[in-house]
CSV table of C-alpha atoms in Angstrom, one decimal:
chain,number,residue,atom,x,y,z
Z,1,MET,CA,4.2,41.4,-2.2
Z,2,GLN,CA,1.0,39.2,-3.3
Z,3,GLU,CA,-1.7,38.8,-0.3
Z,4,TYR,CA,-2.6,34.7,-0.6
Z,5,ASP,CA,-6.1,33.6,1.0
Z,6,PHE,CA,-3.9,30.7,2.8
Z,7,ASP,CA,-0.5,29.8,3.6
Z,8,ILE,CA,-0.8,26.0,3.0
Z,9,ILE,CA,-3.9,24.6,0.8
Z,10,VAL,CA,-3.3,20.5,1.1
Z,11,VAL,CA,-5.2,19.0,-2.1
Z,12,GLY,CA,-6.7,15.5,-0.8
Z,13,SER,CA,-7.1,14.0,3.1
Z,14,GLY,CA,-5.6,10.5,2.9
Z,15,CYS,CA,-3.3,10.2,5.0
Z,16,SER,CA,-0.5,12.6,3.5
Z,17,GLY,CA,-2.7,15.1,3.0
Z,18,ALA,CA,-4.4,14.6,6.6
Z,19,VAL,CA,-0.4,14.6,8.1
Z,20,ALA,CA,0.7,17.8,6.6
Z,21,ALA,CA,-2.7,19.5,7.2
Z,22,TYR,CA,-2.3,18.8,11.2
Z,23,VAL,CA,1.5,19.7,11.0
Z,24,ALA,CA,1.5,22.8,9.7
Z,25,ALA,CA,-1.7,24.2,11.2
Z,26,SER,CA,-0.1,23.2,14.4
Z,27,ALA,CA,2.8,25.7,13.3
Z,28,GLY,CA,0.0,28.4,13.0
Z,29,LYS,CA,0.1,28.7,9.0
Z,30,SER,CA,-3.2,28.9,7.8
Z,31,VAL,CA,-4.2,25.4,5.9
Z,32,LEU,CA,-7.5,24.6,3.2
Z,33,VAL,CA,-7.8,21.2,2.8
Z,34,ILE,CA,-9.5,20.5,-0.4
Z,35,GLU,CA,-11.5,16.4,-0.3
Z,36,ARG,CA,-13.7,15.7,-2.8
Z,37,GLY,CA,-15.1,12.6,-1.2
Z,38,ALA,CA,-18.0,13.4,0.2
Z,39,PHE,CA,-16.1,12.7,3.7
Z,40,ALA,CA,-11.8,12.5,4.4
Z,41,GLY,CA,-11.5,8.2,3.1
Z,42,ALA,CA,-15.0,8.4,1.3
Z,43,LYS,CA,-13.1,7.3,-1.4
Z,44,ASN,CA,-9.9,5.9,0.3
Z,45,MET,CA,-9.0,2.0,0.1
Z,46,THR,CA,-6.3,0.1,1.4
Z,47,GLY,CA,-5.8,-3.6,1.8
Z,48,GLY,CA,-5.5,-2.8,5.5
Z,49,ARG,CA,-2.1,-2.0,7.4
Z,50,ILE,CA,-0.5,0.6,8.8
Z,51,TYR,CA,2.9,0.2,10.6
Z,52,SER,CA,3.1,1.8,13.5
Z,53,HIS,CA,7.0,4.3,13.8
Z,54,ALA,CA,6.3,6.7,11.3
Z,55,LEU,CA,2.7,7.8,13.0
Z,56,LYS,CA,3.8,7.7,16.8
Z,57,GLU,CA,6.6,10.2,15.1
Z,58,VAL,CA,3.2,12.4,14.4
Z,59,PHE,CA,0.8,10.8,16.9
Z,60,PRO,CA,2.2,9.9,20.1
Z,61,ASP,CA,-0.9,8.9,21.8
Z,62,PHE,CA,-1.7,7.2,18.7
Z,63,GLU,CA,-2.9,3.7,19.7
Z,64,ASN,CA,-5.1,4.8,22.6
Z,65,GLU,CA,-6.6,7.5,20.3
Z,66,ALA,CA,-7.3,6.1,16.7
Z,67,PRO,CA,-9.7,3.7,15.3
Z,68,LEU,CA,-7.3,0.8,15.3
Z,69,GLY,CA,-8.2,-2.8,14.4
Z,70,ARG,CA,-6.1,-5.1,15.4
Z,71,LYS,CA,-2.5,-5.6,16.2
Z,72,ILE,CA,-0.6,-8.0,13.6
Z,73,THR,CA,0.9,-10.9,14.9
Z,74,HIS,CA,0.6,-13.7,12.9
Z,75,GLU,CA,2.3,-13.6,9.2
Z,76,ARG,CA,0.9,-15.8,6.2
Z,77,ILE,CA,2.5,-15.7,3.1
Z,78,SER,CA,0.9,-18.2,0.7
Z,79,LEU,CA,1.5,-19.8,-3.3
Z,80,MET,CA,-1.9,-20.9,-4.8
Z,81,THR,CA,-3.3,-22.7,-7.6
Z,82,ALA,CA,-7.0,-23.7,-7.9
Z,83,ASP,CA,-7.0,-26.8,-5.8
Z,84,ALA,CA,-4.4,-26.2,-3.0
Z,85,ASN,CA,-2.5,-23.5,-1.2
Z,86,THR,CA,1.3,-23.9,0.1
Z,87,THR,CA,1.4,-21.3,3.6
Z,88,LEU,CA,4.6,-19.8,5.5
Z,89,GLU,CA,3.5,-18.1,8.4
Z,90,TYR,CA,5.5,-16.1,11.4
Z,91,SER,CA,4.7,-15.7,15.2
Z,92,GLY,CA,6.4,-14.1,17.5
Z,93,ALA,CA,7.0,-11.2,20.4
Z,94,SER,CA,9.1,-9.1,17.9
Z,95,LEU,CA,6.3,-8.4,15.4
Z,96,ALA,CA,4.0,-6.9,19.0
Z,97,GLN,CA,7.2,-4.5,19.9
Z,98,GLU,CA,6.7,-1.2,19.8
Z,99,GLY,CA,7.9,1.4,17.5
Z,100,ARG,CA,8.6,-2.0,15.5
Z,101,ASN,CA,4.3,-3.9,15.5
Z,102,SER,CA,1.5,-2.8,12.7
Z,103,TYR,CA,-2.0,-2.6,12.8
Z,104,SER,CA,-4.8,-3.5,10.5
Z,105,VAL,CA,-6.8,-0.4,9.7
Z,106,LEU,CA,-10.1,0.6,7.8
Z,107,HIS,CA,-9.7,4.1,6.1
Z,108,ALA,CA,-13.4,5.9,6.5
Z,109,PRO,CA,-13.3,5.5,9.7
Z,110,PHE,CA,-9.0,6.1,10.5
Z,111,ASN,CA,-8.8,8.8,6.9
Z,112,ARG,CA,-11.5,10.8,9.1
Z,113,TRP,CA,-9.6,10.7,12.9
Z,114,LEU,CA,-6.6,11.6,11.2
Z,115,ALA,CA,-8.7,14.9,9.5
Z,116,GLU,CA,-10.0,15.3,12.7
Z,117,GLN,CA,-7.1,16.3,13.9
Z,118,ALA,CA,-5.9,18.2,11.7
Z,119,GLU,CA,-9.1,20.1,12.1
Z,120,ALA,CA,-8.6,20.0,15.8
Z,121,ALA,CA,-5.1,22.4,15.5
Z,122,GLY,CA,-6.8,24.7,12.7
Z,123,ALA,CA,-6.9,23.3,9.5
Z,124,GLU,CA,-10.4,24.4,7.5
Z,125,TYR,CA,-12.1,21.8,5.4
Z,126,ILE,CA,-13.7,22.3,1.7
Z,127,TYR,CA,-15.8,18.7,1.1
Z,128,GLY,CA,-17.0,16.7,-1.9
Z,129,ILE,CA,-15.4,19.3,-4.3
Z,130,ALA,CA,-12.8,18.2,-7.3
Z,131,VAL,CA,-9.6,20.6,-7.2
Z,132,GLU,CA,-9.7,21.0,-11.2
Z,133,ALA,CA,-6.3,22.2,-12.1
Z,134,LEU,CA,-3.3,24.2,-10.1
Z,135,ALA,CA,-3.1,27.9,-10.2
Z,136,LYS,CA,-0.7,29.2,-11.7
Z,137,ASP,CA,1.0,32.8,-12.1
Z,138,ALA,CA,3.2,34.5,-15.1
Z,139,THR,CA,6.4,32.0,-14.2
Z,140,GLU,CA,4.4,29.1,-13.7
Z,141,LYS,CA,4.9,28.8,-9.8
Z,142,VAL,CA,2.1,27.3,-8.7
Z,143,ILE,CA,-0.2,29.2,-6.6
Z,144,GLY,CA,-3.2,27.7,-5.7
Z,145,VAL,CA,-5.5,25.7,-7.4
Z,146,THR,CA,-9.1,26.0,-9.7
Z,147,ALA,CA,-11.5,24.5,-7.6
Z,148,GLY,CA,-15.9,24.9,-7.9
Z,149,GLY,CA,-15.4,27.3,-10.8
Z,150,ASP,CA,-12.5,29.0,-8.0
Z,151,THR,CA,-9.3,29.7,-7.7
Z,152,ILE,CA,-8.2,29.3,-3.8
Z,153,THR,CA,-4.5,31.0,-3.9
Z,154,ALA,CA,-1.9,30.0,-1.1
Z,155,GLN,CA,1.5,30.0,-0.2
Z,156,VAL,CA,2.8,26.5,-0.6
Z,157,THR,CA,0.6,23.8,-2.8
Z,158,ILE,CA,1.0,20.2,-1.5
Z,159,ILE,CA,-0.7,18.0,-4.0
Z,160,ALA,CA,-1.7,14.2,-1.9
Z,161,ASP,CA,-4.0,13.5,-4.3
Z,162,GLY,CA,-3.8,9.7,-4.8
Z,163,ALA,CA,-2.1,7.2,-6.5
Z,164,ASN,CA,-3.9,8.4,-9.7
Z,165,SER,CA,-2.7,12.2,-9.5
Z,166,LEU,CA,-3.3,14.7,-12.6
Z,167,LEU,CA,-2.4,17.1,-10.6
Z,168,SER,CA,1.5,15.9,-9.9
Z,169,ALA,CA,1.5,16.3,-13.5
Z,170,GLN,CA,0.1,19.8,-13.9
Z,171,ALA,CA,2.7,20.6,-10.8
Z,172,THR,CA,6.1,18.8,-12.5
Z,173,LYS,CA,5.4,17.5,-15.7
Z,174,ALA,CA,5.6,14.1,-13.8
Z,175,PRO,CA,5.4,12.0,-16.4
Z,176,LEU,CA,2.5,9.6,-16.9
Z,177,PRO,CA,3.3,5.5,-15.4
Z,178,LYS,CA,3.2,2.8,-17.5
Z,179,ALA,CA,0.4,-0.1,-17.8
Z,180,ASN,CA,3.1,-2.4,-15.4
Z,181,GLU,CA,3.3,0.1,-12.9
Z,182,MET,CA,0.2,1.1,-11.8
Z,183,ALA,CA,-2.2,-1.6,-10.1
Z,184,VAL,CA,-6.3,-2.0,-9.6
Z,185,GLY,CA,-6.8,-3.0,-6.6
Z,186,ILE,CA,-10.2,-4.5,-5.9
Z,187,LYS,CA,-11.5,-5.2,-2.5
Z,188,GLU,CA,-14.8,-6.0,0.2
Z,189,VAL,CA,-15.1,-5.9,3.6
Z,190,LEU,CA,-17.4,-9.3,4.9
Z,191,GLU,CA,-18.3,-8.5,8.6
Z,192,LEU,CA,-17.1,-11.2,10.8
Z,193,SER,CA,-17.2,-11.5,15.0
Z,194,PRO,CA,-14.9,-10.9,16.8
Z,195,ASP,CA,-14.9,-14.8,18.4
Z,196,ALA,CA,-14.8,-15.8,14.6
Z,197,ILE,CA,-12.4,-14.2,12.9
Z,198,GLU,CA,-9.7,-15.4,16.4
Z,199,SER,CA,-11.0,-18.6,16.2
Z,200,ARG,CA,-10.6,-19.6,11.9
Z,201,PHE,CA,-6.8,-17.4,12.0
Z,202,LEU,CA,-5.9,-18.8,15.4
Z,203,CYS,CA,-5.7,-15.4,17.1
Z,204,SER,CA,-5.6,-14.0,20.6
Z,205,GLU,CA,-8.3,-11.3,21.4
Z,206,GLY,CA,-7.3,-8.7,20.0
Z,207,GLU,CA,-4.8,-9.6,17.4
Z,208,GLY,CA,-4.9,-10.4,14.4
Z,209,ALA,CA,-3.0,-11.7,10.4
Z,210,ALA,CA,-1.9,-10.6,7.5
Z,211,TRP,CA,-1.7,-12.8,5.2
Z,212,LEU,CA,-0.4,-12.2,1.4
Z,213,PHE,CA,-1.5,-14.4,-1.5
Z,214,VAL,CA,0.0,-14.9,-4.7
Z,215,GLY,CA,-0.6,-17.4,-7.8
Z,216,ASP,CA,-4.1,-19.3,-9.2
Z,217,CYS,CA,-5.5,-15.6,-6.9
Z,218,THR,CA,-4.4,-13.4,-9.9
Z,219,LYS,CA,-5.0,-16.6,-12.1
Z,220,GLY,CA,-1.2,-16.5,-12.9
Z,221,HIS,CA,-1.1,-12.8,-13.3
Z,222,THR,CA,1.4,-10.5,-11.9
Z,223,GLY,CA,-0.2,-8.9,-8.4
Z,224,GLY,CA,-1.8,-11.4,-5.2
Z,225,GLY,CA,-4.3,-11.6,-2.8
Z,226,PHE,CA,-4.9,-10.4,0.2
Z,227,VAL,CA,-6.8,-10.0,3.8
Z,228,TYR,CA,-6.6,-8.2,7.6
Z,229,THR,CA,-7.9,-8.9,9.9
Z,230,ASN,CA,-10.5,-6.5,11.4
Z,231,ASN,CA,-11.6,-5.8,14.8
Z,232,ASP,CA,-14.7,-7.0,13.5
Z,233,SER,CA,-14.5,-7.7,9.9
Z,234,LEU,CA,-12.2,-9.3,7.1
Z,235,SER,CA,-10.3,-6.9,4.8
Z,236,LEU,CA,-10.1,-9.0,1.6
Z,237,GLY,CA,-8.6,-8.4,-2.4
Z,238,LEU,CA,-7.0,-8.2,-4.9
Z,239,VAL,CA,-4.8,-6.4,-6.8
Z,240,VAL,CA,-3.5,-6.3,-10.4
Z,241,THR,CA,-0.6,-4.4,-12.8
Z,242,ILE,CA,-3.5,-3.1,-15.7
Z,243,ALA,CA,-1.2,-4.7,-18.1
Z,244,ASP,CA,-1.9,-7.8,-16.5
Z,245,ILE,CA,-5.6,-7.2,-16.6
Z,246,ALA,CA,-5.8,-6.1,-20.7
Z,247,GLU,CA,-4.1,-9.4,-21.4
Z,248,SER,CA,-6.6,-11.3,-19.2
Z,249,SER,CA,-9.8,-13.5,-20.2
Z,250,THR,CA,-11.1,-13.4,-16.1
Z,251,PRO,CA,-11.9,-9.7,-15.7
Z,252,ILE,CA,-10.8,-8.8,-11.7
Z,253,TYR,CA,-14.1,-8.7,-10.3
Z,254,GLN,CA,-14.6,-13.2,-11.3
Z,255,MET,CA,-11.2,-13.0,-9.6
Z,256,LEU,CA,-12.1,-11.9,-6.6
Z,257,GLU,CA,-15.4,-14.4,-6.9
Z,258,ASP,CA,-13.0,-17.5,-7.3
Z,259,PHE,CA,-10.6,-16.1,-4.5
Z,260,LYS,CA,-13.5,-16.3,-2.4
Z,261,ASN,CA,-14.7,-19.6,-2.6
Z,262,HIS,CA,-11.3,-20.7,-3.3
Z,263,PRO,CA,-10.8,-24.1,-1.0
Z,264,SER,CA,-8.4,-22.3,1.5
Z,265,ILE,CA,-10.7,-19.4,1.2
Z,266,ALA,CA,-14.3,-20.2,1.8
Z,267,PRO,CA,-14.0,-21.9,5.1
Z,268,LEU,CA,-12.6,-18.3,6.8
Z,269,VAL,CA,-15.0,-16.3,5.1
Z,270,LYS,CA,-18.0,-18.1,5.5
Z,271,GLY,CA,-21.4,-16.5,6.7
Z,272,ALA,CA,-19.5,-13.9,6.4
Z,273,LYS,CA,-21.0,-10.5,5.0
Z,274,VAL,CA,-19.7,-8.6,2.7
Z,275,VAL,CA,-21.1,-4.3,4.3
Z,276,GLU,CA,-18.7,-2.7,2.1
Z,277,HIS,CA,-16.9,-2.8,-2.0
Z,278,SER,CA,-14.8,-0.9,-3.8
Z,279,GLY,CA,-12.6,-0.7,-6.5
Z,280,HIS,CA,-8.5,1.6,-6.6
Z,281,MET,CA,-5.6,2.4,-8.3
Z,282,VAL,CA,-2.1,0.9,-6.7
Z,283,SER,CA,1.2,1.9,-7.7
Z,284,GLU,CA,3.1,-0.7,-8.2
Z,285,GLY,CA,6.8,0.6,-9.6
Z,286,GLY,CA,8.1,1.2,-7.1
Z,287,TYR,CA,11.2,3.6,-7.2
Z,288,ARG,CA,12.2,4.3,-10.4
Z,289,THR,CA,8.5,5.8,-11.1
Z,290,VAL,CA,8.6,8.3,-8.4
Z,291,PRO,CA,8.5,11.4,-10.1
Z,292,GLU,CA,10.3,14.6,-9.5
Z,293,TYR,CA,8.3,16.0,-5.7
Z,294,VAL,CA,9.4,19.3,-5.1
Z,295,GLY,CA,7.9,22.4,-7.9
Z,296,ASP,CA,7.4,26.1,-8.2
Z,297,GLY,CA,5.2,26.7,-5.3
Z,298,CYS,CA,4.1,22.7,-4.7
Z,299,LEU,CA,4.9,19.7,-3.1
Z,300,ILE,CA,3.7,15.9,-4.2
Z,301,ALA,CA,3.4,13.9,-1.3
Z,302,GLY,CA,2.2,9.9,-0.7
Z,303,ASP,CA,0.3,7.7,-3.4
Z,304,ALA,CA,0.6,11.5,-5.7
Z,305,ALA,CA,4.6,10.9,-4.9
Z,306,MET,CA,4.7,7.0,-6.1
Z,307,LEU,CA,5.5,6.4,-2.6
Z,308,CYS,CA,4.9,2.3,-2.9
Z,309,MET,CA,6.4,-1.1,-2.2
Z,310,ASN,CA,5.1,-4.3,-2.6
Z,311,LEU,CA,7.9,-6.6,-2.2
Z,312,GLY,CA,5.3,-9.7,-2.7
Z,313,TYR,CA,5.9,-10.6,1.8
Z,314,MET,CA,5.1,-7.1,2.2
Z,315,VAL,CA,2.9,-4.7,1.4
Z,316,ARG,CA,3.9,-1.0,2.4
Z,317,GLY,CA,2.3,3.2,1.7
Z,318,MET,CA,0.6,4.3,4.3
Z,319,ASP,CA,4.3,4.6,7.1
Z,320,LEU,CA,5.3,6.3,3.6
Z,321,ALA,CA,3.1,8.0,3.4
Z,322,VAL,CA,2.4,10.1,6.6
Z,323,ALA,CA,6.0,10.2,6.5
Z,324,SER,CA,6.4,12.1,4.1
Z,325,GLY,CA,3.0,14.7,4.2
Z,326,LYS,CA,5.1,15.6,8.2
Z,327,MET,CA,7.8,16.4,6.3
Z,328,ALA,CA,6.0,17.9,2.9
Z,329,ALA,CA,4.6,20.4,5.5
Z,330,GLU,CA,7.3,21.4,7.5
Z,331,ALA,CA,9.3,22.5,4.8
Z,332,ALA,CA,6.9,24.3,4.0
Z,333,CYS,CA,6.3,25.2,7.3
Z,334,GLU,CA,11.1,26.5,6.8
Z,335,ALA,CA,9.8,28.2,2.8
Z,336,ILE,CA,7.3,30.4,4.3
Z,337,ASP,CA,9.4,31.3,7.3
Z,338,LYS,CA,12.1,32.3,5.1
Z,339,GLU,CA,9.7,33.9,2.4
Z,340,ASP,CA,11.0,32.0,-0.4
Z,341,THR,CA,9.0,28.9,-1.1
Z,342,SER,CA,10.2,29.3,-5.2
Z,343,LYS,CA,11.5,25.4,-6.3
Z,344,SER,CA,15.1,25.4,-4.2
Z,345,GLY,CA,13.2,27.4,-1.2
Z,346,LEU,CA,11.5,24.2,-0.8
Z,347,ALA,CA,14.5,22.3,-1.5
Z,348,ALA,CA,14.2,21.0,2.6
Z,349,TYR,CA,11.4,18.5,1.7
Z,350,LYS,CA,13.1,16.5,-0.8
Z,351,GLU,CA,16.1,16.8,1.6
Z,352,LYS,CA,14.3,14.9,4.3
Z,353,MET,CA,13.1,12.5,2.4
Z,354,GLU,CA,16.3,11.8,0.8
Z,355,ALA,CA,17.3,11.5,4.8
Z,356,SER,CA,14.7,9.4,5.8
Z,357,PHE,CA,13.3,5.9,5.9
Z,358,VAL,CA,11.0,6.2,2.5
Z,359,MET,CA,13.5,7.5,0.0
Z,360,GLN,CA,16.8,5.1,1.2
Z,361,ASP,CA,13.8,1.9,1.3
Z,362,LEU,CA,12.6,2.8,-1.6
Z,363,LYS,CA,16.4,3.1,-3.4
Z,364,THR,CA,17.6,-0.2,-1.5
Z,365,PHE,CA,14.4,-2.9,-3.3
Z,366,GLN,CA,14.6,0.1,-6.1
Z,367,LYS,CA,14.9,-3.7,-8.6
Z,368,TRP,CA,12.6,-5.3,-7.0
Z,369,PRO,CA,8.9,-4.7,-8.8
Z,370,HIS,CA,10.9,-4.5,-12.1
Z,371,PHE,CA,12.4,-7.9,-11.8
Z,372,MET,CA,8.5,-9.7,-10.0
Z,373,ASP,CA,6.9,-8.2,-13.4
Z,374,GLY,CA,9.2,-10.5,-15.7
Z,375,TRP,CA,9.1,-13.5,-12.9
Z,376,LYS,CA,5.8,-15.1,-14.5
Z,377,ARG,CA,7.4,-18.5,-12.6
Z,378,LEU,CA,6.1,-16.8,-9.4
Z,379,PHE,CA,2.6,-16.1,-10.4
Z,380,LYS,CA,2.4,-19.9,-12.5
Z,381,THR,CA,5.0,-22.2,-12.2
Z,382,TYR,CA,6.2,-22.1,-8.8
Z,383,PRO,CA,2.6,-22.3,-6.8
Z,384,LEU,CA,2.4,-26.0,-9.3
Z,385,LEU,CA,5.7,-26.9,-7.7
Z,386,ALA,CA,5.2,-26.5,-4.2
Z,387,GLN,CA,1.7,-28.3,-5.1
Z,388,GLU,CA,3.4,-31.2,-6.4
Z,389,VAL,CA,6.7,-31.5,-3.7
Z,390,PHE,CA,4.2,-31.1,-1.0
Z,391,THR,CA,1.9,-33.8,-2.2
Z,392,SER,CA,5.0,-36.3,-2.5
Z,393,LEU,CA,5.8,-35.6,0.9
Z,394,PHE,CA,2.2,-36.1,2.5
Z,395,THR,CA,0.6,-38.5,0.6
Z,396,VAL,CA,0.2,-42.0,1.6
Z,397,ASP,CA,-1.6,-44.7,-0.7
Z,398,GLY,CA,-0.4,-47.5,-0.2
Z,399,THR,CA,1.8,-48.0,-3.1
Z,400,PRO,CA,5.6,-48.6,-1.0
Z,401,ALA,CA,6.3,-44.9,-1.1
Z,402,LYS,CA,10.4,-43.8,-3.0
Z,403,PRO,CA,13.2,-42.1,-1.4
Z,404,LEU,CA,12.4,-38.8,-1.3
Z,405,VAL,CA,14.8,-37.2,-3.8
Z,406,LYS,CA,13.6,-39.5,-6.3
Z,407,ARG,CA,10.2,-38.2,-5.4
Z,408,LEU,CA,10.7,-34.3,-6.0
Z,409,MET,CA,13.1,-34.7,-9.1
Z,410,PRO,CA,10.4,-35.0,-11.9
Z,411,SER,CA,8.5,-31.9,-10.5
Z,412,ILE,CA,11.8,-30.2,-9.8
Z,413,ARG,CA,13.1,-31.2,-13.4
Z,414,ARG,CA,10.4,-29.3,-14.8
Z,415,VAL,CA,10.9,-26.3,-14.3
Z,416,GLY,CA,14.9,-26.4,-14.2
Z,417,ILE,CA,17.3,-26.6,-12.1
Z,418,LEU,CA,18.8,-23.6,-14.3
Z,419,ASN,CA,16.0,-21.6,-14.0
Z,420,LEU,CA,15.7,-22.3,-9.9
Z,421,LEU,CA,19.0,-21.4,-9.5
Z,422,LYS,CA,17.9,-18.1,-12.1
Z,423,ASP,CA,15.1,-17.0,-10.4
Z,424,LEU,CA,17.0,-17.8,-7.1
Z,425,ARG,CA,19.3,-15.4,-7.8
Z,426,GLY,CA,17.7,-12.9,-9.4
Z,427,ALA,CA,15.6,-12.5,-6.2
Z,428,LEU,CA,18.3,-11.8,-3.6
Z,429,LYS,CA,19.8,-9.1,-6.0
Z,430,ALA,CA,16.7,-7.7,-6.3
Z,431,LEU,CA,15.9,-7.9,-2.7
């Protein structure tokens, strides 16, 4: 019987990798985590929000221990033009209920905390080394990794190295995503006092807001903007599909500067100091781009498995990553105990995933990313329509006012009533 250096190797210490390491180490398995960053979270980026339900399954007391930001109690969605912003806001007690709540987070401290939990459970860590390739035996079964010129073996390798994963293609021959299925994310963290955050975002002490934008923030291209309130900073950024960036005459860093200087954003960030700037690849394709995530001797979790949902009004990824990391570790431990780490021996991971909210939610909304990619009116026409409609509603200039329908119909006719109905029907079917 072949001897291995470790029971499990985890590649990457983001949410999925660190949770997988913690769960496996807690089950008594020998675990090695290889993280290419200088520390956990060094290479990670998030808009900044985690839904608590999945994390609570792993760490029941995480709210008293983890470095969280603000509890999100205000949801805002905006249609933005160059000089106007139409915003829908919702706040309610249900957003703060346990099991349904969410928090803003910064990846660097949060991922360090996750890594500390994994190390305390017994996982070993190597930082600052990139995994170059998967090690395979004569039958093409994954038996570990090659990193830093050395081959390290394990009974199961869990690939959790992020959205731009080259290892997932080596593991299960997953096809590379298309340009319209991946996006570039760019973010700044802007330091701001808690008092300023609470007054500017109209939040109570310790509470915060999640604010999503479409329209001029990405110059009418497929994507959007975001602002999340942390304890003493703001996470502000943009996400634009690679296909649209390639066609745009405005580079994404200029889009970000214009977004910060927009009349509706500038007052929010006035006097704030930039303390972090980062960029990252983001998966946008949803369920239809999820690769085969079970292989001979290996499993794929988190962003490496393209587990991300952008529904326009909500962006989810961290809860999917946490849950997939937990299930990957459980399946790996079960397979090791049964002495069968083949693809069929690891099939429990797929069974767990398919039965969970992870794949069921992705499947429910599988049409949305592709509908949104072709819905150009959402990013150009409808923000302008909203501006015209509300300008006509709220403008008083001394001229005799026309009936409401006569004021609104010219703008609606420019878009086309049939187009409006078609888009509404398509959106409802996709969601």
